[in-house]
Coordinates of C-alpha atoms and ligand atoms in Angstrom, one line a residue:
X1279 CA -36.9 52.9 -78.5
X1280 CA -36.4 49.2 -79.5
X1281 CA -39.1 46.6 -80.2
X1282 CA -39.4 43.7 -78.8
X1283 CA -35.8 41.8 -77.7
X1284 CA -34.9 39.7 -80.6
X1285 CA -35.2 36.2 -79.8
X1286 CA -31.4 35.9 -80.0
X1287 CA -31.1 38.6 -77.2
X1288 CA -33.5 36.4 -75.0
X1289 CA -31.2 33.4 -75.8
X1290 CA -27.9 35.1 -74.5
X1291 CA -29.8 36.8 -71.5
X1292 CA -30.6 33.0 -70.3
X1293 CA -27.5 32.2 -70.6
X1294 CA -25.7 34.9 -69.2
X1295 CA -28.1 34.9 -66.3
X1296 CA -27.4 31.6 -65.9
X1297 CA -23.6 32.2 -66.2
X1298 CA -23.7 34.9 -63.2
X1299 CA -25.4 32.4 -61.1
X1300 CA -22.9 30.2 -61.5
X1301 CA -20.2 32.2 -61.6
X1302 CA -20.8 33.5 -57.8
X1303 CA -21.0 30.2 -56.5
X1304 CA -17.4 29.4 -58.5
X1305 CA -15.9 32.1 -56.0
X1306 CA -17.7 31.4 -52.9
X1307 CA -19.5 28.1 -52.9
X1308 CA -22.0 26.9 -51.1
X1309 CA -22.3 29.6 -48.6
X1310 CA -24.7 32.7 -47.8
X1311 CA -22.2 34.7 -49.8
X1312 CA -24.0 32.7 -52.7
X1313 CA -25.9 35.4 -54.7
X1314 CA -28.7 32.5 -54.6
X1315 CA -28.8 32.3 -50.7
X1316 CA -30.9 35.4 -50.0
X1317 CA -33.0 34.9 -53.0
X1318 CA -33.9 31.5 -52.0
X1319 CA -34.4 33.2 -48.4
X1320 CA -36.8 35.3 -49.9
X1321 CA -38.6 33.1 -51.4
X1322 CA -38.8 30.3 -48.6
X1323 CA -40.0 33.4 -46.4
X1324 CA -43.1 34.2 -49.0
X1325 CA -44.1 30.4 -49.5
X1326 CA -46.7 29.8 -46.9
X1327 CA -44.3 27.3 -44.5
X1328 CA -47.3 25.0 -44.6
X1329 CA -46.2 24.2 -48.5
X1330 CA -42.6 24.1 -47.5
X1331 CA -43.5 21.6 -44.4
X1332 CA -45.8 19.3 -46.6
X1333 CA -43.3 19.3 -49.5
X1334 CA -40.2 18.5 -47.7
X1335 CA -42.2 15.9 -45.5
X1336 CA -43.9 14.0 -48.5
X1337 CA -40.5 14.6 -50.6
X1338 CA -37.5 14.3 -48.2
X1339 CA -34.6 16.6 -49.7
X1340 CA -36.3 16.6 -52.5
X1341 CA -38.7 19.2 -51.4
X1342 CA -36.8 22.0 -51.4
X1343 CA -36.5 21.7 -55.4
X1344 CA -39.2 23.5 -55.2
X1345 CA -38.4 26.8 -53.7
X1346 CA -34.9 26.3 -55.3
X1347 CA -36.1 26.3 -58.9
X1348 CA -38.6 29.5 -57.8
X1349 CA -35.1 31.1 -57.0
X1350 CA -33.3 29.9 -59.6
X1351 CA -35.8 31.5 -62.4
X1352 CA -36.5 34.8 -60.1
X1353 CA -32.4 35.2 -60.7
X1354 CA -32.2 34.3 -64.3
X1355 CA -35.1 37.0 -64.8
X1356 CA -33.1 39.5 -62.7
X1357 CA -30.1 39.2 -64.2
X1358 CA -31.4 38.7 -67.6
X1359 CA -33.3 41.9 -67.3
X1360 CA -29.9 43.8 -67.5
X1361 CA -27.9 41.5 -69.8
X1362 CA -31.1 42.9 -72.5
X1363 CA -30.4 46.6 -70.7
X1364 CA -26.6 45.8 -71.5
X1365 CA -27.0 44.1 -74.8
X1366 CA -29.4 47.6 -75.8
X1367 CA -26.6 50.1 -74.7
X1368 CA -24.0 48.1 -76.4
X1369 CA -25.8 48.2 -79.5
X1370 CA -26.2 51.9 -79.9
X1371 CA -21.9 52.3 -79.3
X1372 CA -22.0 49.2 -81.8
X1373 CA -19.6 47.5 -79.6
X1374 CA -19.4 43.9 -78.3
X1375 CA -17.2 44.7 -75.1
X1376 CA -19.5 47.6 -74.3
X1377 CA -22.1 45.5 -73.6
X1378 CA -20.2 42.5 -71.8
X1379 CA -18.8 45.8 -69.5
X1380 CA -22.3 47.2 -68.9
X1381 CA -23.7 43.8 -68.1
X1382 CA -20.7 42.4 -65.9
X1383 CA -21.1 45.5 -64.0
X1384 CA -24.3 45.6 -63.7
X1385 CA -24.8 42.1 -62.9
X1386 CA -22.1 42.4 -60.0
X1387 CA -23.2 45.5 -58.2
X1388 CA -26.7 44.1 -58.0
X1389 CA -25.1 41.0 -56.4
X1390 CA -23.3 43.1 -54.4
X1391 CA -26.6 44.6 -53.2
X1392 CA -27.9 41.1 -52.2
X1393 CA -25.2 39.4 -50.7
X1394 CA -22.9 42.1 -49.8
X1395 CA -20.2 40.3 -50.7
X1396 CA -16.8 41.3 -53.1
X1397 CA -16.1 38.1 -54.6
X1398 CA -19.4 37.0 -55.0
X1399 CA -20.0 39.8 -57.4
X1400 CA -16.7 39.6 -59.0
X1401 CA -18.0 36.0 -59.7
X1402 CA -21.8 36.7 -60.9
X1403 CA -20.5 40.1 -63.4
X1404 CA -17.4 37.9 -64.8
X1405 CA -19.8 35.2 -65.2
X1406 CA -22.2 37.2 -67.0
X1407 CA -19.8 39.6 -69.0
X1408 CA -17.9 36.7 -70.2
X1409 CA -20.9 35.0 -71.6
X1410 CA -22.2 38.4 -73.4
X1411 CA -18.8 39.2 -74.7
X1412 CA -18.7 36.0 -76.6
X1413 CA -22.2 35.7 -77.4
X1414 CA -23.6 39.5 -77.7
X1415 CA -24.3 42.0 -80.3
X1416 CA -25.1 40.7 -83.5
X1417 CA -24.8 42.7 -86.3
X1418 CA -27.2 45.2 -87.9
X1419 CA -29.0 42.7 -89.9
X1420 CA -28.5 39.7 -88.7
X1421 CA -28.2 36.5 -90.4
X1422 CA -29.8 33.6 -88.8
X1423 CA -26.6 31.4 -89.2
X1424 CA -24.1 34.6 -87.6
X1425 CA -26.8 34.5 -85.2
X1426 CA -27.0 31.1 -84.0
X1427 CA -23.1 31.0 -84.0
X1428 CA -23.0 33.6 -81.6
X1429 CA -25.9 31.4 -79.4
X1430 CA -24.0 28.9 -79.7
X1431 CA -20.7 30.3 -78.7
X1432 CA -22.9 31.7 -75.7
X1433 CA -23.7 28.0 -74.7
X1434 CA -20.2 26.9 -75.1
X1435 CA -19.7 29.8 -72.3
X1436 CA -22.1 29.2 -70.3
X1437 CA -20.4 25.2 -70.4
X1438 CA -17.2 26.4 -70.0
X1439 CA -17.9 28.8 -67.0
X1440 CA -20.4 26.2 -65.5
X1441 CA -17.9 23.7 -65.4
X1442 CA -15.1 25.1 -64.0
X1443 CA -17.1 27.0 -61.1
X1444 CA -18.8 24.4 -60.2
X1445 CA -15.7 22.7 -59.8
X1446 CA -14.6 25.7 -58.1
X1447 CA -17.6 26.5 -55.9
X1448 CA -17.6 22.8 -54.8
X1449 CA -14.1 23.1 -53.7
X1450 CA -14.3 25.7 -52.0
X1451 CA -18.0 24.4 -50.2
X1452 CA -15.7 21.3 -48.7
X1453 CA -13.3 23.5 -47.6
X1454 CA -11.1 21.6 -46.0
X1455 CA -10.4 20.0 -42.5
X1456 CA -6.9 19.9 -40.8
X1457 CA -5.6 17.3 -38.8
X1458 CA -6.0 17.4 -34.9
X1459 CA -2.7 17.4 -33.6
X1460 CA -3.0 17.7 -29.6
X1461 CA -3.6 14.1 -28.1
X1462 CA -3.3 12.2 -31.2
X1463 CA -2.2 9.1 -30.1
X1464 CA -5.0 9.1 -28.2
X1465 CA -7.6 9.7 -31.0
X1466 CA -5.6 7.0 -33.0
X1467 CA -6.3 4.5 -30.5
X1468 CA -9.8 5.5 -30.7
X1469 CA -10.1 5.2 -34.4
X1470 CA -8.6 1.8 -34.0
X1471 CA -10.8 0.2 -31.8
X1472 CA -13.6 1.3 -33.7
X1473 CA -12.4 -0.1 -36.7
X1474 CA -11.4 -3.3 -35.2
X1475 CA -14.9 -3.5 -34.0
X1476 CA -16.8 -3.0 -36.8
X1477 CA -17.9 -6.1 -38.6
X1478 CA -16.6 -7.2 -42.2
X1479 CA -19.7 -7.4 -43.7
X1480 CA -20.9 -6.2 -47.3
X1481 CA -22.7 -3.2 -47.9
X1482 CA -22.6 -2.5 -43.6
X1483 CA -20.9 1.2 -42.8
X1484 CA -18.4 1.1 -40.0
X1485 CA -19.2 2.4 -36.5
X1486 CA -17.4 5.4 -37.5
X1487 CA -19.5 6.0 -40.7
X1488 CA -17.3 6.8 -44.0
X1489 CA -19.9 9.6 -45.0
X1490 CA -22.0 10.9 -42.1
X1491 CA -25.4 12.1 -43.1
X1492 CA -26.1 16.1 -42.9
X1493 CA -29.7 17.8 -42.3
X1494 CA -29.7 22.1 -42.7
X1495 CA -32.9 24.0 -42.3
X1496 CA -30.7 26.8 -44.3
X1497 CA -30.5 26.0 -47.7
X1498 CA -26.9 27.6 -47.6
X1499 CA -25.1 26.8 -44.1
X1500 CA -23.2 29.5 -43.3
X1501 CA -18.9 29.6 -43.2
X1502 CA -17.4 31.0 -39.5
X1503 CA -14.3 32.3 -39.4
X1504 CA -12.7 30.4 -36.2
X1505 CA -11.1 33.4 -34.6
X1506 CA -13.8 35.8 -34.9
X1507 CA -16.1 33.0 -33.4
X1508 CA -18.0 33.8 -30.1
X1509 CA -20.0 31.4 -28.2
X1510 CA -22.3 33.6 -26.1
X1511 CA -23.3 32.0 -22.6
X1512 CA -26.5 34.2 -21.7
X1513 CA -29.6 34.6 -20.1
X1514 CA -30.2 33.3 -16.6
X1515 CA -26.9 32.8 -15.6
X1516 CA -24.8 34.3 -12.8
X1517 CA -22.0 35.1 -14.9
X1518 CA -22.5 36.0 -18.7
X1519 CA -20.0 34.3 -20.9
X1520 CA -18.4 35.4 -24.3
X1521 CA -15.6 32.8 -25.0
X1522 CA -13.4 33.0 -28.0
X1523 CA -12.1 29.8 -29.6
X1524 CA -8.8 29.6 -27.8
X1525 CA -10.9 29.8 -24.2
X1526 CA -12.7 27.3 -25.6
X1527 CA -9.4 24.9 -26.4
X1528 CA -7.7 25.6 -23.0
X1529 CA -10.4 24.0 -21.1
X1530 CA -9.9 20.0 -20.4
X1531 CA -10.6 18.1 -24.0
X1532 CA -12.5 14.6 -24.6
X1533 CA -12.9 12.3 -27.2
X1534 CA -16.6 10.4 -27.6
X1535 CA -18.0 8.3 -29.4
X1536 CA -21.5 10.0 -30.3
X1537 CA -24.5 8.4 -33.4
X1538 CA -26.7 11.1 -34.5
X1539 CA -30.2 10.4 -35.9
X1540 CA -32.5 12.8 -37.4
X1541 CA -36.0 12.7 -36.1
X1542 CA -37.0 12.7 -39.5
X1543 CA -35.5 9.6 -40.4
X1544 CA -37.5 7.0 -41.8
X1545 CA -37.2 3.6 -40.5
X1546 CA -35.4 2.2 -43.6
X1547 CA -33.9 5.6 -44.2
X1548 CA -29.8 6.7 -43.6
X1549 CA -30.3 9.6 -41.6
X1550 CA -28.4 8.1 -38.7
X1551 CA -24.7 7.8 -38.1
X1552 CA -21.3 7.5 -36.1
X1553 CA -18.6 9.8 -35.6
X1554 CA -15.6 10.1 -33.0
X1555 CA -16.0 13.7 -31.6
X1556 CA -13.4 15.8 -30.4
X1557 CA -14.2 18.9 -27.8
X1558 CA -15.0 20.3 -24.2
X1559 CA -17.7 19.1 -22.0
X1560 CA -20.5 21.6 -21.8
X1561 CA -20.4 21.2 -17.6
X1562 CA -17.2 22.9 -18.2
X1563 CA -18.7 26.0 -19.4
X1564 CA -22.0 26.1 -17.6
X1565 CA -20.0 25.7 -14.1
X1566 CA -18.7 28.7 -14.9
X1567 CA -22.0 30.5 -16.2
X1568 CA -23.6 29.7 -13.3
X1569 CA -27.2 29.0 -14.9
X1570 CA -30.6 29.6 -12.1
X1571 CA -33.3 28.7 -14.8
X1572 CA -36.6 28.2 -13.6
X1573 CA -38.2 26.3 -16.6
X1574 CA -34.9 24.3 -16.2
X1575 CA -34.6 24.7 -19.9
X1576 CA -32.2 26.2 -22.6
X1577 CA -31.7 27.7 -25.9
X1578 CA -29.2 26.9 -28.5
X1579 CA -28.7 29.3 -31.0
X1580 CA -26.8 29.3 -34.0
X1581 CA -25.5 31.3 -36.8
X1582 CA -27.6 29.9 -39.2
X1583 CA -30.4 31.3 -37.3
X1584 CA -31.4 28.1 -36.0
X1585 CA -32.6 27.9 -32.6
X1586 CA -34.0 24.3 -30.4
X1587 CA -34.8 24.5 -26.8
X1588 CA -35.0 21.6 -24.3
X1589 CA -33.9 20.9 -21.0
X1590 CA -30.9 21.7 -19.4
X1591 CA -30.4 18.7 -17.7
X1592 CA -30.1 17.1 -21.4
X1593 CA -27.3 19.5 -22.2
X1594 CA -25.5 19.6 -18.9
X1595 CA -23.8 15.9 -20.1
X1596 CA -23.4 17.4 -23.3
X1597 CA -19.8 18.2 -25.3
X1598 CA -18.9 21.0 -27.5
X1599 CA -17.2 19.5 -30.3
X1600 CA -14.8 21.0 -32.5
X1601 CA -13.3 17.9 -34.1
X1602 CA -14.4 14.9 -35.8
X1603 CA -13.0 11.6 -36.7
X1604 CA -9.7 13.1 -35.7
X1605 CA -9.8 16.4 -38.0
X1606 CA -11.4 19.9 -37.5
X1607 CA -14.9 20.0 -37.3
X1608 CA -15.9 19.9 -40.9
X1609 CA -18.0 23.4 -41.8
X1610 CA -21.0 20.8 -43.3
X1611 CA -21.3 19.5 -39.7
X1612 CA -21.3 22.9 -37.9
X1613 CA -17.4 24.5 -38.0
X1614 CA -16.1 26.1 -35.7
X1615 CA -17.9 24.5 -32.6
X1616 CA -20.9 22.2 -32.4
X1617 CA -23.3 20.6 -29.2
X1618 CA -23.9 16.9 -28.6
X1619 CA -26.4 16.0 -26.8
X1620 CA -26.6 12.4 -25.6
X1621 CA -29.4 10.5 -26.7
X1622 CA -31.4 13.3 -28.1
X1623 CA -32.4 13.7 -31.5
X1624 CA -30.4 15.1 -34.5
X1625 CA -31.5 18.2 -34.2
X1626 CA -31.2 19.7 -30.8
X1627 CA -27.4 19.0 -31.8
X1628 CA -27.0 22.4 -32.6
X1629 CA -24.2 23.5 -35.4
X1630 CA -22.4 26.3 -36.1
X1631 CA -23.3 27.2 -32.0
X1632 CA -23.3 30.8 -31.5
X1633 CA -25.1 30.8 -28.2
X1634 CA -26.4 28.9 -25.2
X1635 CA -29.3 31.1 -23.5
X1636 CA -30.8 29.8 -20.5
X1637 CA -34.3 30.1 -20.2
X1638 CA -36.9 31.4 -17.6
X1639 CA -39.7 30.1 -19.4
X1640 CA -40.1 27.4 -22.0
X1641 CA -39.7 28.5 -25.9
X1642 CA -40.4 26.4 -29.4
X1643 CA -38.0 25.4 -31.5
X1644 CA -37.2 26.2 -34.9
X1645 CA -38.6 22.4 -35.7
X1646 CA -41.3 22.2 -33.3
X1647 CA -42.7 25.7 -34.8
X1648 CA -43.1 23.4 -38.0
X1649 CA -44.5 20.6 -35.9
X1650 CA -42.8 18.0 -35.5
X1651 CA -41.7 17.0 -31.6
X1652 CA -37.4 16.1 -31.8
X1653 CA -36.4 17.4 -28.5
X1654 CA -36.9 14.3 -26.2
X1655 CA -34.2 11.4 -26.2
X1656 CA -34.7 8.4 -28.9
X1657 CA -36.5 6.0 -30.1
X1658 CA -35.1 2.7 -30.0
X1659 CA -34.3 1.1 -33.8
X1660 CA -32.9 -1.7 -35.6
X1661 CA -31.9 -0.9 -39.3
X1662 CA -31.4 -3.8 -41.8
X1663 CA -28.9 -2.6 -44.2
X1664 CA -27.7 -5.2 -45.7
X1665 CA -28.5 -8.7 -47.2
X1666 CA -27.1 -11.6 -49.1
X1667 CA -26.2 -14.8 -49.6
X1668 CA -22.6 -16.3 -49.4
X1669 CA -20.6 -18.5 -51.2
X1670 CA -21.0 -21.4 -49.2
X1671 CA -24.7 -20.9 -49.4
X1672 CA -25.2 -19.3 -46.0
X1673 CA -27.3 -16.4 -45.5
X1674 CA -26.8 -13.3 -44.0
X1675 CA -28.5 -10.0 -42.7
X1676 CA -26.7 -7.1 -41.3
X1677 CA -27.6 -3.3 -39.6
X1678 CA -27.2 -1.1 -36.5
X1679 CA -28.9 -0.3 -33.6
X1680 CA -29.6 2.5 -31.8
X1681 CA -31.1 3.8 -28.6
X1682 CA -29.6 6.5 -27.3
X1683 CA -28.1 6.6 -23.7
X1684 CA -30.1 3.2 -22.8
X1685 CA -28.0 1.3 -24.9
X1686 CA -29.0 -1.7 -26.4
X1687 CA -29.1 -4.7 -25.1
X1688 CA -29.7 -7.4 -27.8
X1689 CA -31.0 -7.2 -31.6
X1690 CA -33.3 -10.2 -32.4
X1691 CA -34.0 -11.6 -35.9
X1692 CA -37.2 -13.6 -37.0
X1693 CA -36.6 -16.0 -40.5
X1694 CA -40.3 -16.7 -40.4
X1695 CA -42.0 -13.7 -40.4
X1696 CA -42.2 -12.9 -36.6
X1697 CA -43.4 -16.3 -35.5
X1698 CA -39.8 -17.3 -34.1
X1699 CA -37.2 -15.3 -32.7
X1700 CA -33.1 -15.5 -32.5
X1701 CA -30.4 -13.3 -31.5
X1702 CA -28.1 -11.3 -33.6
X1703 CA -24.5 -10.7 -33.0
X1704 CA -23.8 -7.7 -31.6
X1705 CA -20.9 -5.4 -32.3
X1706 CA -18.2 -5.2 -29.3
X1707 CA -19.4 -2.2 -27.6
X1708 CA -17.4 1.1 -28.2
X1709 CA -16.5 3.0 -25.3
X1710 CA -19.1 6.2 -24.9
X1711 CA -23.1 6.2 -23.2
X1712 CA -24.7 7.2 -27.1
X1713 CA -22.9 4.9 -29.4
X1714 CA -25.1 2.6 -32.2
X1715 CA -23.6 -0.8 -32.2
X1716 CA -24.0 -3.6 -35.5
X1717 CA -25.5 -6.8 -35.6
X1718 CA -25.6 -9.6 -37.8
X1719 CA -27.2 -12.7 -38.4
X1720 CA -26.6 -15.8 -40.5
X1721 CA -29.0 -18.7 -41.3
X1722 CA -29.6 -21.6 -43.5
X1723 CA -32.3 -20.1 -46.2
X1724 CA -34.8 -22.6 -47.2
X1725 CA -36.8 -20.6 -50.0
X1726 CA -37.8 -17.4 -49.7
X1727 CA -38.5 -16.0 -45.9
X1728 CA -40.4 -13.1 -44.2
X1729 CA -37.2 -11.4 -42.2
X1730 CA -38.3 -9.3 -39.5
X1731 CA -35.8 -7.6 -36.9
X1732 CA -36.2 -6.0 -33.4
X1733 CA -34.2 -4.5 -30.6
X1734 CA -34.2 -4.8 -26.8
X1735 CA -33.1 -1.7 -25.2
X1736 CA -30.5 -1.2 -22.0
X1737 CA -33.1 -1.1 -20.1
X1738 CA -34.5 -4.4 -21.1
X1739 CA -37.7 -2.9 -23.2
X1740 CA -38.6 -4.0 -26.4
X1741 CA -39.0 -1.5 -28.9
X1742 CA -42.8 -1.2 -30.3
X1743 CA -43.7 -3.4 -33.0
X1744 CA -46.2 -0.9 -34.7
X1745 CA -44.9 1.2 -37.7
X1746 CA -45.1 4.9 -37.3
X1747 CA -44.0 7.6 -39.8
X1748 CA -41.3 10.1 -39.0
X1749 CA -43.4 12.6 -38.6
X1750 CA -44.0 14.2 -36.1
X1751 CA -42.1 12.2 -32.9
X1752 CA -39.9 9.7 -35.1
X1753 CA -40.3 6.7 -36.7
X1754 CA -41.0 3.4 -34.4
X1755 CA -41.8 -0.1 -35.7
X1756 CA -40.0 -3.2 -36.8
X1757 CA -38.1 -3.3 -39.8
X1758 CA -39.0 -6.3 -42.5
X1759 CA -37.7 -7.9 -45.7
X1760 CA -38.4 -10.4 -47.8
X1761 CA -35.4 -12.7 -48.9
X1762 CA -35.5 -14.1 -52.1
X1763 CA -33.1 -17.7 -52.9
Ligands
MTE2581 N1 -27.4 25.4 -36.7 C1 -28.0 24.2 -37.1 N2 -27.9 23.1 -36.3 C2 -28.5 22.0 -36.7 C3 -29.3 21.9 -37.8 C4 -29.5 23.1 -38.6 O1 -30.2 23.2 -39.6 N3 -28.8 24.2 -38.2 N4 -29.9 20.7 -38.2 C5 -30.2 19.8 -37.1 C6 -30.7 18.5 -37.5 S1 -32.3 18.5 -37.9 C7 -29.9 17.4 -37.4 S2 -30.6 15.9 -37.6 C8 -28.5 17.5 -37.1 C9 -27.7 16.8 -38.2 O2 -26.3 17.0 -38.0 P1 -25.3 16.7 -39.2 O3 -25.8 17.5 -40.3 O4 -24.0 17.0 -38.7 O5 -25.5 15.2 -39.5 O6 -28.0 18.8 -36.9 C10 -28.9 19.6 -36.2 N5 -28.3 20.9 -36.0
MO2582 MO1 -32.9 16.3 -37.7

């Protein structure tokens, strides 16, 4: 038996471990087949959720570096465990490739084990094995120079291998959209009018937004293969439903206009956006479910094992999207098929839609188990995005609004700290009953002024002037800025 690892060994186990981490997400990506996915799962399923709530509430995104970098070490000690086994057997036989063989191997059929997945453990052992085979084995009695030579050719690894999968695994994350080809000019016209009716302004995204915002309560959203794809219509319907993709296409296609806001979105946050969505209105389907609910409610499930429920009369208007922006339905944003709902939060939005089960009696959802309350329709906001002054000295302050399927009916802009009160310009309406629209407002400024901004919705209502946090029902309040000659 051998002592203690030398600390060399300890070096090129990091490393190595690091390297199979790294090297499964070069050949899969982002994706459950990640060897990190159902570590991570793991771990997010033995932190008490209270800690993952709290941390992701009083972090944002942030929050989840905490469970991530549990994961991450839990795998570095895994797989460094049998780079030392590997680096121990290739001793004895005296042989370098020995022991990048014994660890590559050992390091991909444990991945293997946790993902199952071929090229995900092809990945983590060549990761590994590559690493050890470069930086393994040093000789009988080791000089501290050979030594660090051999660390150091390990890090170069590790570099080279980390650099080129994550190139790799990022690829193959965004894996690409194709072009819709049925109906284009249709979409085209579309696309048009909304660019035509988004304002020039700096620093103010278009009504269709150039990068649309995504929330996942998986860590790794899964990858759907189109034509194995089911959506499952179930429950308390006359007629039980499995429809492939292809049923899905042949039934009558629209194009909307739909914004999407997360209920968690702050009132100066970006967790809102615009998108023109391409797919089949969910009345399509359901008339030929049949649905008899008694709760008058519904389930959306997905493959991410993600589940909201909320009324049935919400979804009924509701599409099934399978394109965006006049491409397939990217896999970030819930590829193959996707639900909108109009005017409801973010997250009864359901991606990567595996199943619409109609209730007898109301259930929670996956976000109202962790408290919060994003199954209703809306709040009413005005975002200021944007500020500056122009060349001729004018002033200028920009944003969106949204409120849902009310609409919104004018955006009004105080210079003097809420005292007076002006209207915006408003955006040219795009076609659609959910769609955000811009405003902007120019003034005069005479030193520095208290900028406050408020919205009036369809239905003539002011939105409330208090400020209330995200959590648990949305933020509310208007939004304020000081402007500085
Ligand atoms: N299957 C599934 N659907 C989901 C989610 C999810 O985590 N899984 N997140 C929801 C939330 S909270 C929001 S705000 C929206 C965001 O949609 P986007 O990522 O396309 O912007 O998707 C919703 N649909
Ligand atoms: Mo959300």
């Amino acid at each position: 038996m051998q002592s203690r690892p030398a600390s060399h060994d300890v070096a090129v186990a990091v490393l190595a471990g690091i390297a199979g981490i790294v090297g499964s997400f070069a050949f899969v990506g982002r994706s459950p087949a990640f060897v990190a996915a159902p570590v991570d799962q793991f771990v997010v399923n033995h932190v008490p959720g209270a800690i993952v709530t709290w941390s992701i509430q009083q972090l944002g995104q942030t929050g989840h570096l905490l469970h991530w970098s549990v994961t991450v070490l839990l795998l570095v000690l895994l797989f460094g465990g049998l780079v030392l086994a590997g680096l121990r057997v290739g001793r004895r036989r005296d042989r370098r490739l020995v022991a990048a063989l014994v660890t590559g191997g050992s390091v991909a059929i444990v991945t293997g084990l946790l993902t199952p997945n071929l090229p995900s453990a092809v990945g983590a052992g060549l990761g590994a094995g590559v690493v050890v085979g470069l930086g393994g084995i040093v000789d009988e009695s080791p000089s501290t120079i050979r030594s660090r030579r051999r660390v150091l050719r390990g890090v170069a690894g590790v570099l080279g291998v980390g650099v080129a999968s994550a190139f790799a695994g990022l690829v193959r994350s965004n894996r690409r959209t194709e072009p819709l080809t049925e109906d284009r000019d249709r979409i085209d016209d579309h696309l048009e009018t909304a660019t035509e009716r988004s304002f020039d302004v700096d620093g103010l995204e278009p009504l269709v937004s150039e990068s649309f915002y995504t929330v996942d309560a998986a860590p790794f959203p899964p990858k759907i293969d189109r034509d194995a794809w089911r959506l499952k219509v179930s429950g308390a319907v006359d007629n039980r439903l499995g429809l492939t993709f292809e049923d899905l296409r042949s039934l009558p296609v629209e194009h909307r206009f739909v914004t999407l806001r997360c209920v968690g979105d702050p009132l100066d946050g970006d967790l809102i956006d615009g998108a023109l969505w391409t797919g089949v209105p969910v009345s399509a389907v359901l008339e030929r479910a049949d649905p008899h609910s008694d709760c008058g409610c519904v389930m959306l499930r997905a493959e991410d094992g993600y589940y909201e429920e909320f009324p049935l009369a919400a979804l009924e208007p509701g599409l099934l999207a399978f394109g965006m922006n006049g491409r397939t339905l990217p896999s970030e944003h819930g590829a193959p098929v996707r639900a909108l709902v109009p005017g409801h939060w973010g997250e009864v939005n359901v991606k990567w839609l595996t199943e619409i089960d109609v209730l007898e009696e109301e259930a929670t959802g996956y976000w109202e188990k962790r408290g919060w309350h994003g199954t209703g329709p809306v709040n009413t906001v005005a975002k200021l995005s944007t500020k500056g002054v122009r060349q001729d000295g004018t002033a200028y302050v920009a944003g969106h609004a949204y409120a849902g399927t009310r609409g919104i009916d004018r955006v009004e802009v105080s210079i003097d700290g809420g005292s007076t009160w002006q209207a915006a310009t408003l955006s040219e309406p795009l076609p659609g009953d959910d769609v955000w629209r811009q405003w902007r407002y120019g003034f005069q400024p005479e030193g520095s002024h208290e900028v406050v901004v408020r919205a009036i919705d369809g239905t003539g209502t002011l939105q409330p002037r208090e400020r209330s946090d995200a959590f648990p029902s949305g933020a509310t309040g208007w939004v304020r800025t000081t402007f500085e000659p």
